[in-house]
Every structure is written in structure tokens, then in C-alpha cells.
């Protein structure tokens, strides 16, 4: 019987193992030769369950029945961090962007849906800092952690010019 196992999306398959039942007369697993364990799962396989199939095992005094196990491919961790931004007081809000960390198998941000980058500031917000929240991103092969960024609002330039006056 192939033992069940698990791995993360994008990782290589683990070394599979088996368990034996029905050995008699003090025999051990060493009486079985040629045993191979395989699966259809590759590092690029999506999250889900895949069979682990034993085959080619031979033992002189036994009729072998192969029982498959299950390889569970779990979601990989992915971090989406809102990028820090800055703007001048009174200016429009900048275009918000994010940085991704943890993609596997050549995946890109195109596999992420629903991501929103939400500032707590408006164009009229005063000088200081405010949060940029990353939220709602999802991707079928990833468990996503959202990390906020910071919007820094700097003072606007202001020139004060004294009016010219005349006097007798």
C-alpha cells in the first residue's frame, strides 16, 4: 500500500513510501524487489489530490496486490505587499501598485484575481502618513498574505510674496 503524502504547489514530489500487510514466516519488506512508486503529479500540478501508484513489485512466495495512496498538493504561500508611495499635499492620489513574493512555476501576478489596493487618505488629506491596504487577492494555488504599505504625504510648496507699496 502506498502511504499517503503531501507537498506544496511548486515543490518536487517527496520520496514516496509504502507499508506492507500479509507478510508471514518472519518475512520482511526486503523480500519484495523491483517495487516502483509513481504519480501523475509534477511540480506544476495544481492544488488537489493525485494517486500514488505502486507497481512492479515481485516476491517469490506472494501474490501482490497494489493499493494506491494519495498525494495531496497544498497551496503555496504568497505575499502581496502594497508598495509604499508618496504624494504632495493637494495632489491627486498616485496609482497604487503591489509587490509579489512566492510565485512558483513561472506564475505571475496574472494568476491573482480580485486584488484591491485601498488608501485611507484622499487628495485632500494633510501632511503625514496613512496606510495603503492590500486586500481581496486570491489565486487557486496559493494561500495569500496581504501586507499594507504606507502613503507619505509631503508639504506642498508655498511662496509668500509681499505686495509692493508706495508712500509719500
mmCIF file of C-alpha atoms in Angstrom:
data_model
loop_
_atom_site.group_PDB
_atom_site.id
_atom_site.type_symbol
_atom_site.label_atom_id
_atom_site.label_comp_id
_atom_site.label_asym_id
_atom_site.label_seq_id
_atom_site.Cartn_x
_atom_site.Cartn_y
_atom_site.Cartn_z
ATOM 1 C CA UNK A 1 0.000 0.000 0.000
ATOM 2 C CA UNK A 2 1.399 3.402 -0.984
ATOM 3 C CA UNK A 3 1.405 5.701 2.037
ATOM 4 C CA UNK A 4 -0.412 8.995 1.676
ATOM 5 C CA UNK A 5 1.849 12.041 1.434
ATOM 6 C CA UNK A 6 1.653 15.783 0.843
ATOM 7 C CA UNK A 7 3.661 18.609 -0.622
ATOM 8 C CA UNK A 8 3.295 22.258 -1.533
ATOM 9 C CA UNK A 9 2.377 23.510 -5.014
ATOM 10 C CA UNK A 10 5.583 24.060 -6.985
ATOM 11 C CA UNK A 11 7.699 21.722 -4.857
ATOM 12 C CA UNK A 12 9.146 18.461 -6.107
ATOM 13 C CA UNK A 13 7.406 15.267 -5.144
ATOM 14 C CA UNK A 14 8.610 13.705 -1.899
ATOM 15 C CA UNK A 15 10.197 10.272 -1.717
ATOM 16 C CA UNK A 16 7.153 8.023 -1.503
ATOM 17 C CA UNK A 17 6.925 5.123 0.931
ATOM 18 C CA UNK A 18 4.823 2.002 1.326
ATOM 19 C CA UNK A 19 3.516 -0.196 4.071
ATOM 20 C CA UNK A 20 3.102 -3.966 3.844
ATOM 21 C CA UNK A 21 0.432 -6.243 5.227
ATOM 22 C CA UNK A 22 0.302 -10.007 4.876
ATOM 23 C CA UNK A 23 3.975 -10.914 5.277
ATOM 24 C CA UNK A 24 4.307 -14.306 7.008
ATOM 25 C CA UNK A 25 7.002 -16.566 8.471
ATOM 26 C CA UNK A 26 9.046 -13.625 9.714
ATOM 27 C CA UNK A 27 9.496 -12.205 6.204
ATOM 28 C CA UNK A 28 10.217 -8.506 5.913
ATOM 29 C CA UNK A 29 9.822 -5.933 3.154
ATOM 30 C CA UNK A 30 13.188 -6.991 1.756
ATOM 31 C CA UNK A 31 11.536 -10.000 0.054
ATOM 32 C CA UNK A 32 9.841 -7.580 -2.348
ATOM 33 C CA UNK A 33 12.042 -6.471 -5.244
ATOM 34 C CA UNK A 34 11.524 -4.128 -8.180
ATOM 35 C CA UNK A 35 8.895 -2.023 -6.438
ATOM 36 C CA UNK A 36 8.321 1.380 -8.067
ATOM 37 C CA UNK A 37 6.134 4.213 -6.825
ATOM 38 C CA UNK A 38 4.794 6.814 -9.219
ATOM 39 C CA UNK A 39 2.311 9.628 -9.552
ATOM 40 C CA UNK A 40 0.946 11.829 -12.292
ATOM 41 C CA UNK A 41 1.700 14.932 -10.190
ATOM 42 C CA UNK A 42 4.583 17.176 -11.206
ATOM 43 C CA UNK A 43 5.812 20.388 -9.551
ATOM 44 C CA UNK A 44 3.479 22.258 -11.950
ATOM 45 C CA UNK A 45 0.399 20.248 -10.891
ATOM 46 C CA UNK A 46 -2.385 22.334 -9.381
ATOM 47 C CA UNK A 47 -3.603 22.058 -5.814
ATOM 48 C CA UNK A 48 -5.558 18.825 -5.359
ATOM 49 C CA UNK A 49 -5.202 15.075 -4.861
ATOM 50 C CA UNK A 50 -3.222 12.728 -7.099
ATOM 51 C CA UNK A 51 -2.784 8.935 -6.912
ATOM 52 C CA UNK A 52 0.482 7.416 -5.705
ATOM 53 C CA UNK A 53 0.643 4.108 -7.522
ATOM 54 C CA UNK A 54 2.845 1.151 -6.543
ATOM 55 C CA UNK A 55 3.888 -1.171 -9.373
ATOM 56 C CA UNK A 56 6.365 -3.851 -10.477
ATOM 57 C CA UNK A 57 6.864 -5.341 -7.023
ATOM 58 C CA UNK A 58 7.777 -9.031 -7.086
ATOM 59 C CA UNK A 59 8.077 -11.549 -4.228
ATOM 60 C CA UNK A 60 8.582 -15.259 -4.888
ATOM 61 C CA UNK A 61 6.149 -16.551 -2.250
ATOM 62 C CA UNK A 62 3.441 -13.882 -2.553
ATOM 63 C CA UNK A 63 0.698 -12.684 -4.868
ATOM 64 C CA UNK A 64 0.970 -8.925 -4.649
ATOM 65 C CA UNK A 65 -1.987 -6.574 -4.632
ATOM 66 C CA UNK A 66 -1.013 -2.927 -5.152
ATOM 67 C CA UNK A 67 -3.081 -0.339 -3.293
ATOM 68 C CA UNK A 68 -2.643 3.294 -4.298
ATOM 69 C CA UNK A 69 -2.167 6.127 -1.846
ATOM 70 C CA UNK A 70 -2.907 9.820 -2.261
ATOM 71 C CA UNK A 71 -0.547 12.725 -2.796
ATOM 72 C CA UNK A 72 -2.125 15.966 -1.638
ATOM 73 C CA UNK A 73 -0.749 19.109 -3.274
ATOM 74 C CA UNK A 74 -1.330 22.022 -0.903
ATOM 75 C CA UNK A 75 -1.387 25.751 -1.608
ATOM 76 C CA UNK A 76 1.938 27.592 -1.653
ATOM 77 C CA UNK A 77 2.364 30.768 0.420
ATOM 78 C CA UNK A 78 2.248 34.057 -1.494
ATOM 79 C CA UNK A 79 2.735 37.516 -0.032
ATOM 80 C CA UNK A 80 1.221 40.558 -1.686
ATOM 81 C CA UNK A 81 2.621 43.795 -0.282
ATOM 82 C CA UNK A 82 1.204 47.201 -1.157
ATOM 83 C CA UNK A 83 4.136 49.331 -2.330
ATOM 84 C CA UNK A 84 4.963 52.452 -0.353
ATOM 85 C CA UNK A 85 4.038 55.633 -2.233
ATOM 86 C CA UNK A 86 4.301 59.376 -1.713
ATOM 87 C CA UNK A 87 2.486 62.454 -2.931
ATOM 88 C CA UNK A 88 2.455 66.185 -2.338
ATOM 89 C CA UNK A 89 -0.362 67.661 -0.253
ATOM 90 C CA UNK A 90 -3.271 68.565 -2.548
ATOM 91 C CA UNK A 91 -2.074 66.403 -5.454
ATOM 92 C CA UNK A 92 -4.149 63.510 -6.790
ATOM 93 C CA UNK A 93 -3.535 60.105 -5.305
ATOM 94 C CA UNK A 94 -0.845 58.103 -7.131
ATOM 95 C CA UNK A 95 -1.503 54.825 -8.901
ATOM 96 C CA UNK A 96 -1.071 52.140 -6.268
ATOM 97 C CA UNK A 97 0.996 49.035 -7.013
ATOM 98 C CA UNK A 98 1.999 45.866 -5.192
ATOM 99 C CA UNK A 99 4.990 43.571 -4.949
ATOM 100 C CA UNK A 100 4.515 39.795 -5.007
ATOM 101 C CA UNK A 101 6.725 37.253 -3.285
ATOM 102 C CA UNK A 102 6.421 33.469 -3.546
ATOM 103 C CA UNK A 103 5.252 32.681 -7.071
ATOM 104 C CA UNK A 104 6.044 29.155 -8.231
ATOM 105 C CA UNK A 105 6.296 27.511 -11.677
ATOM 106 C CA UNK A 106 6.736 30.795 -13.539
ATOM 107 C CA UNK A 107 3.396 32.144 -12.300
ATOM 108 C CA UNK A 108 2.951 35.917 -12.357
ATOM 109 C CA UNK A 109 0.518 38.425 -10.896
ATOM 110 C CA UNK A 110 -1.886 37.427 -13.682
ATOM 111 C CA UNK A 111 -2.975 34.403 -11.588
ATOM 112 C CA UNK A 112 -4.179 36.726 -8.805
ATOM 113 C CA UNK A 113 -7.757 37.977 -9.047
ATOM 114 C CA UNK A 114 -9.740 40.486 -7.024
ATOM 115 C CA UNK A 115 -6.770 42.380 -5.555
ATOM 116 C CA UNK A 116 -7.629 45.844 -4.286
ATOM 117 C CA UNK A 117 -5.187 48.469 -3.026
ATOM 118 C CA UNK A 118 -7.100 50.843 -0.809
ATOM 119 C CA UNK A 119 -5.660 54.058 0.652
ATOM 120 C CA UNK A 120 -7.070 55.595 3.823
ATOM 121 C CA UNK A 121 -6.038 59.044 2.550
ATOM 122 C CA UNK A 122 -7.668 61.285 -0.053
ATOM 123 C CA UNK A 123 -6.193 64.010 -2.240
ATOM 124 C CA UNK A 124 -7.191 66.484 0.484
ATOM 125 C CA UNK A 125 -5.559 64.587 3.378
ATOM 126 C CA UNK A 126 -2.977 66.590 5.323
ATOM 127 C CA UNK A 127 0.770 66.044 5.619
ATOM 128 C CA UNK A 128 1.730 62.757 7.306
ATOM 129 C CA UNK A 129 1.421 59.056 6.617
ATOM 130 C CA UNK A 130 -1.524 56.763 6.072
ATOM 131 C CA UNK A 131 -1.980 53.102 5.267
ATOM 132 C CA UNK A 132 -2.423 51.527 1.850
ATOM 133 C CA UNK A 133 -4.291 48.284 2.419
ATOM 134 C CA UNK A 134 -3.857 45.280 0.127
ATOM 135 C CA UNK A 135 -6.953 43.072 0.252
ATOM 136 C CA UNK A 136 -9.146 40.517 -1.514
ATOM 137 C CA UNK A 137 -6.442 38.935 -3.695
ATOM 138 C CA UNK A 138 -6.984 35.256 -4.416
ATOM 139 C CA UNK A 139 -5.284 32.580 -6.507
ATOM 140 C CA UNK A 140 -6.226 28.913 -6.661
ATOM 141 C CA UNK A 141 -2.739 27.517 -5.939
ATOM 142 C CA UNK A 142 -1.757 29.991 -3.217
ATOM 143 C CA UNK A 143 -2.543 30.976 0.336
ATOM 144 C CA UNK A 144 -2.192 34.747 0.258
ATOM 145 C CA UNK A 145 -0.944 37.052 2.983
ATOM 146 C CA UNK A 146 -1.662 40.742 2.367
ATOM 147 C CA UNK A 147 0.796 43.327 3.709
ATOM 148 C CA UNK A 148 -0.044 47.045 3.926
ATOM 149 C CA UNK A 149 2.079 49.835 2.510
ATOM 150 C CA UNK A 150 2.422 53.463 3.537
ATOM 151 C CA UNK A 151 1.382 56.624 1.707
ATOM 152 C CA UNK A 152 3.550 59.561 2.731
ATOM 153 C CA UNK A 153 2.056 62.998 2.118
ATOM 154 C CA UNK A 154 4.664 65.775 1.921
ATOM 155 C CA UNK A 155 4.091 69.534 2.230
ATOM 156 C CA UNK A 156 3.136 71.468 -0.880
ATOM 157 C CA UNK A 157 5.387 74.365 -1.912
ATOM 158 C CA UNK A 158 4.003 77.726 -0.892
ATOM 159 C CA UNK A 159 5.552 81.067 -1.831
ATOM 160 C CA UNK A 160 4.590 84.186 0.084
ATOM 161 C CA UNK A 161 5.416 87.456 -1.680
ATOM 162 C CA UNK A 162 4.943 90.832 -0.032
ATOM 163 C CA UNK A 163 2.932 93.297 -2.125
ATOM 164 C CA UNK A 164 4.794 96.377 -3.387
ATOM 165 C CA UNK A 165 3.546 99.612 -1.810
ATOM 166 C CA UNK A 166 4.311 103.310 -2.216
ATOM 167 C CA UNK A 167 4.352 106.093 0.339
ATOM 168 C CA UNK A 168 4.753 109.828 0.238
#
